[in-house]
Coordinates of C-alpha atoms and ligand atoms in Angstrom, one line a residue:
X300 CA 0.0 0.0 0.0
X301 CA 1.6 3.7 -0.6
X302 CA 1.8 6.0 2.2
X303 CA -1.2 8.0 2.8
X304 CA 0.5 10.9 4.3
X305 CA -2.7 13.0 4.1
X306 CA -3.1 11.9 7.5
X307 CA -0.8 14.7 8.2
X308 CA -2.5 17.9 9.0
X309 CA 0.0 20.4 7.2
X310 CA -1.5 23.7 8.8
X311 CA -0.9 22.9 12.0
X312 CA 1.7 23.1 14.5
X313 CA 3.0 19.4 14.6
X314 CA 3.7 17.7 17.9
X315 CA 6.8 15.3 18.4
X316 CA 6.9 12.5 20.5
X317 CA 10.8 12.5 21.4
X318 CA 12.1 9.2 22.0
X319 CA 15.6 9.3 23.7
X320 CA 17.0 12.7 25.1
X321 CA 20.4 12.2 24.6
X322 CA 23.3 14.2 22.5
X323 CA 21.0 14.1 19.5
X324 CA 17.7 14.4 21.5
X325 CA 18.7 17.2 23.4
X326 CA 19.9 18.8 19.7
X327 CA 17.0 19.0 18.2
X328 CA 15.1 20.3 21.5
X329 CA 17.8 22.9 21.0
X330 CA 17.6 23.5 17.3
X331 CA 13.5 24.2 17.7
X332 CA 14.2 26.6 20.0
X333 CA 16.8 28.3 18.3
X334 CA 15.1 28.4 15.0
X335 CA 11.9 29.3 17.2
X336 CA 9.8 26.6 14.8
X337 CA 6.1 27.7 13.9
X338 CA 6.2 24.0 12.4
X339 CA 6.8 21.7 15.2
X340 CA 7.3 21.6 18.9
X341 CA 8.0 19.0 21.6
X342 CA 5.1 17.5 23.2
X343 CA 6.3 14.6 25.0
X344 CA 9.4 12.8 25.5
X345 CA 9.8 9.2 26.6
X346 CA 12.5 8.9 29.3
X347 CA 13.7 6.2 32.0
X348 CA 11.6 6.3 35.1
X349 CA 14.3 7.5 36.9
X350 CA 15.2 10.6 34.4
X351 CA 11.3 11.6 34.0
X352 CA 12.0 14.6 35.7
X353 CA 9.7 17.2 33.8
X354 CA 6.1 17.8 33.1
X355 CA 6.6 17.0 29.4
X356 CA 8.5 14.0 30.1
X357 CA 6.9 9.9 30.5
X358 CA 8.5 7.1 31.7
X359 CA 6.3 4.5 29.1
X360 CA 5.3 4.5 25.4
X361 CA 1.6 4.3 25.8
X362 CA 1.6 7.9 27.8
X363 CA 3.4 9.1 24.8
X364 CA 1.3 7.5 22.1
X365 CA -2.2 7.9 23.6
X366 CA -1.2 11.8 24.1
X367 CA -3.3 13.6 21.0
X368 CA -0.7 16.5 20.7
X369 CA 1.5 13.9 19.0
X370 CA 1.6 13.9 15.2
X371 CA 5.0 12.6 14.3
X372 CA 7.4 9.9 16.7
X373 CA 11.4 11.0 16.5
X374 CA 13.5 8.0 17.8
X375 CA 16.8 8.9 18.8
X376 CA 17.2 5.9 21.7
X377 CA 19.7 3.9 19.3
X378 CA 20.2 0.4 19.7
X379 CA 17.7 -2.5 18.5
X380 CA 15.5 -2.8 21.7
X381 CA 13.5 -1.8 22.6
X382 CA 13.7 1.3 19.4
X383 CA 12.1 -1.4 17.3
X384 CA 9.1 -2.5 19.2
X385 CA 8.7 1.3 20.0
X386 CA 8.5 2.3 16.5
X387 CA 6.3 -0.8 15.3
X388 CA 4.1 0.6 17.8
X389 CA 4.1 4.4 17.1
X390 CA 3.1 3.0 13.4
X391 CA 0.4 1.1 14.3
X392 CA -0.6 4.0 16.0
X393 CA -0.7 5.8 12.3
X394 CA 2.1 8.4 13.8
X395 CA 4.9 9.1 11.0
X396 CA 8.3 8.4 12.7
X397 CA 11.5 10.0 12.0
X398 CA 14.6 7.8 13.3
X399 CA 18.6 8.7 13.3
X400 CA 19.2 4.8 14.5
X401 CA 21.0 3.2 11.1
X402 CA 21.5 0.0 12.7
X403 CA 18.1 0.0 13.2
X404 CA 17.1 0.4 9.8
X405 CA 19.6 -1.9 8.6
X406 CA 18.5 -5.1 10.2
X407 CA 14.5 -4.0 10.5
X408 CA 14.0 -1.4 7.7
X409 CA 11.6 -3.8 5.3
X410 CA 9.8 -4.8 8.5
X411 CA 9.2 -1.3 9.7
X412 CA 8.5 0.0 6.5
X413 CA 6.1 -2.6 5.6
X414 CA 4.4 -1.2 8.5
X415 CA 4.8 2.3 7.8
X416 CA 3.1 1.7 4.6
X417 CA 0.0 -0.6 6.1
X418 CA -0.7 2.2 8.1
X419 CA -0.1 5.2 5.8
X420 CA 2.2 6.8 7.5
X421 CA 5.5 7.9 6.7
X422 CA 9.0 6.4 7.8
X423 CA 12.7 8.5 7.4
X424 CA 15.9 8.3 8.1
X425 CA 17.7 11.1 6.9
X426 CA 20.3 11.3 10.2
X427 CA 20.8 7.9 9.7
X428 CA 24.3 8.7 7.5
X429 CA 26.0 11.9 7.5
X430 CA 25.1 13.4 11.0
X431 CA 23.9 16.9 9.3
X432 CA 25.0 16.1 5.7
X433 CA 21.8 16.0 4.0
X434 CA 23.2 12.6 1.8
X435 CA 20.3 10.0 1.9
X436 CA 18.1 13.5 0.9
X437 CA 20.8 13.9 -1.7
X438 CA 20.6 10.3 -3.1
X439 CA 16.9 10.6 -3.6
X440 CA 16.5 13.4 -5.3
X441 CA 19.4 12.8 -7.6
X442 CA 18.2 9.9 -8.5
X443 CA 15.1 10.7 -9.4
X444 CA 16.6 12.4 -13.1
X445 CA 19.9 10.3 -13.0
X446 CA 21.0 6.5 -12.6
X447 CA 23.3 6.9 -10.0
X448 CA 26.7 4.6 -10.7
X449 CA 28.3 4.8 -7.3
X450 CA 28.7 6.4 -4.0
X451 CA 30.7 6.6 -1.1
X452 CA 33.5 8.6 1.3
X453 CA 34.5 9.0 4.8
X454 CA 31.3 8.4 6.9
X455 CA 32.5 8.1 10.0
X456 CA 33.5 11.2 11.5
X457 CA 35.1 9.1 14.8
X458 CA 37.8 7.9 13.0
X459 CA 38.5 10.4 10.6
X460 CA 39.4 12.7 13.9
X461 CA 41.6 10.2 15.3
X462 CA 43.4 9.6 11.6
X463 CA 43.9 12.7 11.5
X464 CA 45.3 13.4 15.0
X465 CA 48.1 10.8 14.3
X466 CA 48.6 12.2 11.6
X467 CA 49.2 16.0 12.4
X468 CA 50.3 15.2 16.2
X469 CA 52.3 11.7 15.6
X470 CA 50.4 10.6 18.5
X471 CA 49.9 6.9 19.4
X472 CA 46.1 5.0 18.5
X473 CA 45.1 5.1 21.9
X474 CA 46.1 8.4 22.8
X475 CA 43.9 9.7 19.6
X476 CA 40.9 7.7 20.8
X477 CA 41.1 8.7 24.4
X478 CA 40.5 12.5 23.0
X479 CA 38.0 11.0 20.8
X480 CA 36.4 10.6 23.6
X481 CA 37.0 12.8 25.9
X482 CA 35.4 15.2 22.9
X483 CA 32.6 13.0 23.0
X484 CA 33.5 11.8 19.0
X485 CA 33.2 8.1 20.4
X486 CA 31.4 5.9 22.7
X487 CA 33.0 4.3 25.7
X488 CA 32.4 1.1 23.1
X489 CA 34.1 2.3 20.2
X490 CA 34.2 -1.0 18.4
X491 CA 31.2 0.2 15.4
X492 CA 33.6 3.5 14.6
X493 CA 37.0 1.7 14.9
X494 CA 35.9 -1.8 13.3
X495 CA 34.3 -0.2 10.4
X496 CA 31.0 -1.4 11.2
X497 CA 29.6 2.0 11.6
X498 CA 30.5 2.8 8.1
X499 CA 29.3 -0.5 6.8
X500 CA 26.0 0.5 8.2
X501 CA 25.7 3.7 6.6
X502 CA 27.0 2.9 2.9
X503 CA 24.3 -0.3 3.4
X504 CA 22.3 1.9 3.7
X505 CA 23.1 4.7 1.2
X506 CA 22.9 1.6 -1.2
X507 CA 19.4 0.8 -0.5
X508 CA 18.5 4.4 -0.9
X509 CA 20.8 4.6 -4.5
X510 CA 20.4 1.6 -5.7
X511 CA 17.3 0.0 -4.9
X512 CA 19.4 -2.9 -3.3
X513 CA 20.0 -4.6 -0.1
X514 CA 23.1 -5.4 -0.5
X515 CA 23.8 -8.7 1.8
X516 CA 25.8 -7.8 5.2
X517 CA 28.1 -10.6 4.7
X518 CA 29.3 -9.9 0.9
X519 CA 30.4 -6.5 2.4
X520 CA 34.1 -6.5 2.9
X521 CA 35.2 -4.4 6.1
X522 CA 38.0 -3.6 7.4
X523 CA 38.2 -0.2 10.3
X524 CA 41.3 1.0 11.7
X525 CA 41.7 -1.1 14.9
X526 CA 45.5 -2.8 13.5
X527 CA 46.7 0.6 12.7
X528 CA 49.9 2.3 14.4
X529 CA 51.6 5.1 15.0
X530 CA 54.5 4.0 13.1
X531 CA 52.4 2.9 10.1
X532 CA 51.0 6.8 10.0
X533 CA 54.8 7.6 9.9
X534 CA 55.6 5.2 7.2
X535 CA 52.4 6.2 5.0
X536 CA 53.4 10.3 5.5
X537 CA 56.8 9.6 4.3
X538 CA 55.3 8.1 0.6
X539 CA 53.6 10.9 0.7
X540 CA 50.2 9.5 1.5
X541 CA 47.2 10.7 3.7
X542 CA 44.9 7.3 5.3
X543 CA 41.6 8.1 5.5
X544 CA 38.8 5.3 6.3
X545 CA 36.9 4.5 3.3
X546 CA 33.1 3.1 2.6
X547 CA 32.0 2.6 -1.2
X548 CA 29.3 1.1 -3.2
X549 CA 29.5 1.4 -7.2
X550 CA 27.3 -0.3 -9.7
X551 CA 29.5 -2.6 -12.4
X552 CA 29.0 -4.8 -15.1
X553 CA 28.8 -7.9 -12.8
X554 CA 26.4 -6.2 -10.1
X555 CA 27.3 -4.3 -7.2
X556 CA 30.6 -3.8 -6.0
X557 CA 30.9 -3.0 -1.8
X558 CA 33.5 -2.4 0.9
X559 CA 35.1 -0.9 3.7
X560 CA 38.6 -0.2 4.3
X561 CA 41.3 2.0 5.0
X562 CA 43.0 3.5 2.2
X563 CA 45.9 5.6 1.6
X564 CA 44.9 9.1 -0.6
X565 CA 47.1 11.4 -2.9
X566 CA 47.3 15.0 -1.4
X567 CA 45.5 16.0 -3.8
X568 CA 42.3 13.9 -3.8
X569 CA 39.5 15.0 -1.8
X570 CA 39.8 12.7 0.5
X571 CA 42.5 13.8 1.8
X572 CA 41.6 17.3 3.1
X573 CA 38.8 16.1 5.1
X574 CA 40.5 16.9 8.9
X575 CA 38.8 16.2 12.1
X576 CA 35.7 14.3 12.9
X577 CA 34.4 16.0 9.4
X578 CA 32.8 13.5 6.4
X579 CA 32.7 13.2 2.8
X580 CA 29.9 11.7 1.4
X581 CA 29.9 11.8 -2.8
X582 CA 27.9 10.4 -5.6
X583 CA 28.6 9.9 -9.5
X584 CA 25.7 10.0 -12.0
X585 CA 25.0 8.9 -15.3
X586 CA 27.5 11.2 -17.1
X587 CA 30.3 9.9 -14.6
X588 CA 30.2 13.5 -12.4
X589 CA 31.8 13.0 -9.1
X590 CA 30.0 15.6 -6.8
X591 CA 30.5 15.8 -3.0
X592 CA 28.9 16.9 0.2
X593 CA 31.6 17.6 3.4
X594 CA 30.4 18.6 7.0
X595 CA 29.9 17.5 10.2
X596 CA 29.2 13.9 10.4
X597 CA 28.4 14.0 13.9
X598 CA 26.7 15.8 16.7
X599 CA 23.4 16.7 18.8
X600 CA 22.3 19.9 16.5
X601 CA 23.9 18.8 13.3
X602 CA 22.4 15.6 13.2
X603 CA 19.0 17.5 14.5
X604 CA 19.1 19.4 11.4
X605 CA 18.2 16.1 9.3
X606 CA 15.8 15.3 11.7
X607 CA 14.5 18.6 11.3
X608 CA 14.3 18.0 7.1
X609 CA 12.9 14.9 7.7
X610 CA 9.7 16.3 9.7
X611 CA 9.8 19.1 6.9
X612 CA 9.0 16.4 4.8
X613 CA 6.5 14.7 6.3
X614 CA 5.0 17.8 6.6
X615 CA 5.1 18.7 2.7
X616 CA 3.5 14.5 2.6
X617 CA 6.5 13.5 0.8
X618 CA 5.9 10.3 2.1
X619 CA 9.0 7.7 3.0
X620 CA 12.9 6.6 2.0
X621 CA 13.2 3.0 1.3
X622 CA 12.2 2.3 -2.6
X623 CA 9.3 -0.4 -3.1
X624 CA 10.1 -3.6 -4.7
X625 CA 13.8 -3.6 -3.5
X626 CA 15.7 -6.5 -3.9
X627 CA 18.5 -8.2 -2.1
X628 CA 21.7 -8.9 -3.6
X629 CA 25.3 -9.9 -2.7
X630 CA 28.4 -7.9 -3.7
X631 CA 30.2 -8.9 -6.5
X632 CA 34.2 -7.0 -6.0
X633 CA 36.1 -9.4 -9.0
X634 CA 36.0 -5.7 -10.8
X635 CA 36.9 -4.0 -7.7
X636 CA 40.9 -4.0 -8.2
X637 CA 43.5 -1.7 -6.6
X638 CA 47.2 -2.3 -4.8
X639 CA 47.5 -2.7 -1.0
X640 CA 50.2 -1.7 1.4
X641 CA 50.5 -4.2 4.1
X642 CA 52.4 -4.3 7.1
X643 CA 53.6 -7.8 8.9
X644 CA 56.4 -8.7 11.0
X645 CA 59.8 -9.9 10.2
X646 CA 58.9 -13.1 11.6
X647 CA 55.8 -13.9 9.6
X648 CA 56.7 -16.7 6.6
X649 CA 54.3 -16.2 3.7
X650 CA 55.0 -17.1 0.6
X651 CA 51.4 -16.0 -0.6
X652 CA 52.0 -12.8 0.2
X653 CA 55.7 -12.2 -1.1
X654 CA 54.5 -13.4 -4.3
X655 CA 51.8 -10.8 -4.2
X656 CA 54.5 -8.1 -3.5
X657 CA 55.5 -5.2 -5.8
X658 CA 57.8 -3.5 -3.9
X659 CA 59.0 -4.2 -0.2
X660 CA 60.4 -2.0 2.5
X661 CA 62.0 -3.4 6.0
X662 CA 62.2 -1.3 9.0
X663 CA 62.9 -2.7 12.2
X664 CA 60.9 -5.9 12.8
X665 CA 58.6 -4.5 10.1
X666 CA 57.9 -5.4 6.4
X667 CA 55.9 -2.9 4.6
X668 CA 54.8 -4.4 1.2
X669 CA 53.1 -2.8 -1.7
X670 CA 51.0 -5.6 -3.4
X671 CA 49.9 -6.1 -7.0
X672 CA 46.4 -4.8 -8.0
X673 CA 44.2 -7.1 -5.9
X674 CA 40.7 -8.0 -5.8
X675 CA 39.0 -6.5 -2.7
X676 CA 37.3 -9.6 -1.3
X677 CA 40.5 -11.5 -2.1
X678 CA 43.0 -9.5 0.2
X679 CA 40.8 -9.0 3.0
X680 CA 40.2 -12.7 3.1
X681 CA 43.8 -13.3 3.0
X682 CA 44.4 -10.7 5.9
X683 CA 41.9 -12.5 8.1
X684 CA 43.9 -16.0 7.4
X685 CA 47.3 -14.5 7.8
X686 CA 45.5 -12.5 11.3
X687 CA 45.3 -16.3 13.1
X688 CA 49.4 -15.4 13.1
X689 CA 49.6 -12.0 13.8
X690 CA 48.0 -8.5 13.9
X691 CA 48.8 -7.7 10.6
X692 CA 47.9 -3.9 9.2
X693 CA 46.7 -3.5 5.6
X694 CA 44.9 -0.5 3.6
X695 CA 44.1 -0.1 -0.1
X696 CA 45.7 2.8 -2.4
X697 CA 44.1 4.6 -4.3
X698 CA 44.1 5.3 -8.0
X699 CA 42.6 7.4 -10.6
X700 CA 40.8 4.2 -11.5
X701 CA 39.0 3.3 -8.4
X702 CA 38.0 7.0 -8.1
Ligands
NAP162 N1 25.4 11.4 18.2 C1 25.4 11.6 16.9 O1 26.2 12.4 16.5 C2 24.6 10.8 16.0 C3 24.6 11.1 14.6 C4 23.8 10.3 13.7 C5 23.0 9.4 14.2 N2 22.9 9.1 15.6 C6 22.0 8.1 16.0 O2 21.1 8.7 16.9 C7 20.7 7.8 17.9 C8 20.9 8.4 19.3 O3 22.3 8.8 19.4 P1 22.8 9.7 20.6 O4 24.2 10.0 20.3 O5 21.8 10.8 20.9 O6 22.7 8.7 21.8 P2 22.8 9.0 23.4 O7 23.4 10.3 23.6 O8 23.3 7.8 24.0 O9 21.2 9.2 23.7 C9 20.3 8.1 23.8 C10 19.3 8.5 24.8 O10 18.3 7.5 24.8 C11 18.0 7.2 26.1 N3 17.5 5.8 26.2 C12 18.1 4.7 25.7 N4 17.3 3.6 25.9 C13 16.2 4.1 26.6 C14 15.0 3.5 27.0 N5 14.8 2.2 26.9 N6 14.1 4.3 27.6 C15 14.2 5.6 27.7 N7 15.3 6.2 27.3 C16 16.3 5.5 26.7 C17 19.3 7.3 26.9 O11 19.0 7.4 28.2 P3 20.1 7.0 29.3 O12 21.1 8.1 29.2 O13 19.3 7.0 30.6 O14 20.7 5.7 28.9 C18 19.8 8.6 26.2 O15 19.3 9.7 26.8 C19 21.5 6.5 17.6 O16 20.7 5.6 16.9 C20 22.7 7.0 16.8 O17 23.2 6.0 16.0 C21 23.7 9.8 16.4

């Protein structure tokens, strides 16, 4: 069924029912006020029993839902549970909902929007990727006039600060994620930002939005920066190289081609100049333009300002994000081809991998190779084998070709 979002009234002030009043919570609380919105307001806002501290505030969904000065449900909790029963419920309710929670959306996103639609109402995501870059919003209306061939960047702000600390302050790994998060960047559980997961999640999920595709989880190469050290920054500067950690998606002749990994940037690519917690989310269309978006991937108000264009549109009845009659599909990286500089110990005895080698540098106990142009899904398997040994580092290079 399509969203019936003429159950919106669109000449009214629109009450939210705010669910989670955390950084980005607390944002967009902020960013109404600020902007002193004639459009929406905070009616209610679902908080542990313990935190319920103010008249507007509940401790259970049902106060929230029943309350008839909600029109639209913003969950900002995060995790799976209980965000997903929450939302199932708000829908059946016939609120729209507006959520920021891409995990979320990327293991339940048919499910809730096969709800959203049964009940005409509307379900977005916009905050979901990006923090305040409006890319998903891009994505969709791009693609209305243009095939979209690929997309990707540095979408997670977390570890784009702590790259670039190493690389300006030649500090160690831990050091840079102890400011991370000390500025907040990252969660006392940093594994999604520094595993790569995070990223996975949102260029998943920037797929479904460009593409019209689930790509499958699994097919997804990913590599974060967890392996990386302070003498690997050092050895990367002096080749004259800048790592930045890397999510893509890009249609081919054999499907869809997917992964995540570090990878090592020429000065001069765009890449590159993106410095502190900051992102840089791209698309190319049908003629093969590259155009970008850069900002703040991160953040209580930034992030509130997608919120805030997603309750715009539910407002204008634009209706919801994910495409109808998606299908799922696995990645296919044979096409996806570039070299590799990997970093092992003396000690480690791989013929495999010194067959692979271009060029090879030892410092220390350390080799650093440069491999051949390698298949994507190929290397990273081979680092995960070769990882039963030892902690080894890798990270692709990029060429004009992969661009
Ligand atoms: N922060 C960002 O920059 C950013 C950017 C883009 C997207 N997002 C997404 O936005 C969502 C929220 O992120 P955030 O950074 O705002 O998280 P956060 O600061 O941890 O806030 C989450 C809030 O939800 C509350 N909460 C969690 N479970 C609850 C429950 N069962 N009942 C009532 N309250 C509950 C928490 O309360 P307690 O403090 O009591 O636990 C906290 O106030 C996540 O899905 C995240 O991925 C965040």
């Amino acid at each position: 069924m399509k969203t019936d979002v003429s159950k919106i009234e669109t000449n009214k002030r629109l009450g939210i029912g705010l669910l989670g009043y955390g950084t980005v919570g607390k944002g967009l609380e902020t960013l109404l006020e600020a902007t002193a919105s004639d459009a929406f307001f905070i009616a209610k806002i679902l908080r542990r029993a313990t935190k319920a501290n103010r008249h507007d505030m509940v401790e259970d969904i049902e106060s929230l839902l029943q309350d008839p000065n909600v029109d639209i449900v913003v969950e900002v909790l995060g995790g799976i549970e209980p965000a997903r029963t929450y939302i199932l419920a708000a829908l059946n309710a016939k609120k729209a909902v507006v959520t920021a929670n891409k995990a979320l959306i990327n293991r339940h996103g048919d499910e809730l929007d096969a709800c959203a639609k049964a009940n005409g109402v509307a379900l977005r995501f916009s905050a979901a990727v990006g923090g305040g870059i409006p890319y998903l919003a891009t994505l969709l209306e791009v693609k209305r006039h243009t095939q979209i061939q690929a997309i990707g960047g540095i979408l997670n702000g977390t570890s784009n600060f702590m790259l670039d600390k190493m690389e300006r302050e030649q500090c160690a790994f831990e050091e840079a994620l102890r400011a991370a998060q000390q500025l907040g960047y990252a969660e006392a559980d940093p594994s999604a930002d520094i595993l790569g997961t995070d990223s996975l999640n949102k260029i998943r999920l920037s797929g479904v939005v460009a593409f019209d595709r689930w790509i499958e989880f699994e097919s997804i190469p990913c590599e974060g920066i967890a392996y990386l050290q302070a003498e690997d920054i050092q050895f990367i500067q002096n080749l004259g190289y800048h790592i930045r950690l890397f999510a893509t998606m890009c249609r081919s002749e054999d499907g869809i081609q997917a992964y995540v990994e570090p990878q090592l940037f020429n000065v001069e690519d765009a890449e590159a100049s993106i410095l502190a917690n900051h992102n840089i989310a791209w698309f190319v269309d049908s003629m093969n333009e590259r155009q970008a978006l850069i900002g703040q991937g991160a953040g209580g108000l930034p992030t509130a300002g997608n919120i805030l264009r997603d309750l715009m549109q539910i407002k204008e009845k634009t209706g919801g994000m994910l495409p109808e009659g998606h299908t799922k599909l696995v990645a296919n990286n044979t096409k996806a081809i570039h070299p590799y500089l990997i970093r092992s110990s003396k000690t480690l005895k791989s013929g495999y991998l010194e067959a692979l080698s271009e060029v090879k540098w030892i410092q220390g106990n350390r080799i650093y190779r440069i491999t051949k142009a390698m298949d994507v899904s190929r290397i990273h398997a081979l680092v995960q084998t070769l990882r039963a040994t030892e902690p080894i580092f890798f990270a692709g290079i990029q060429t004009k070709e992969t661009l």
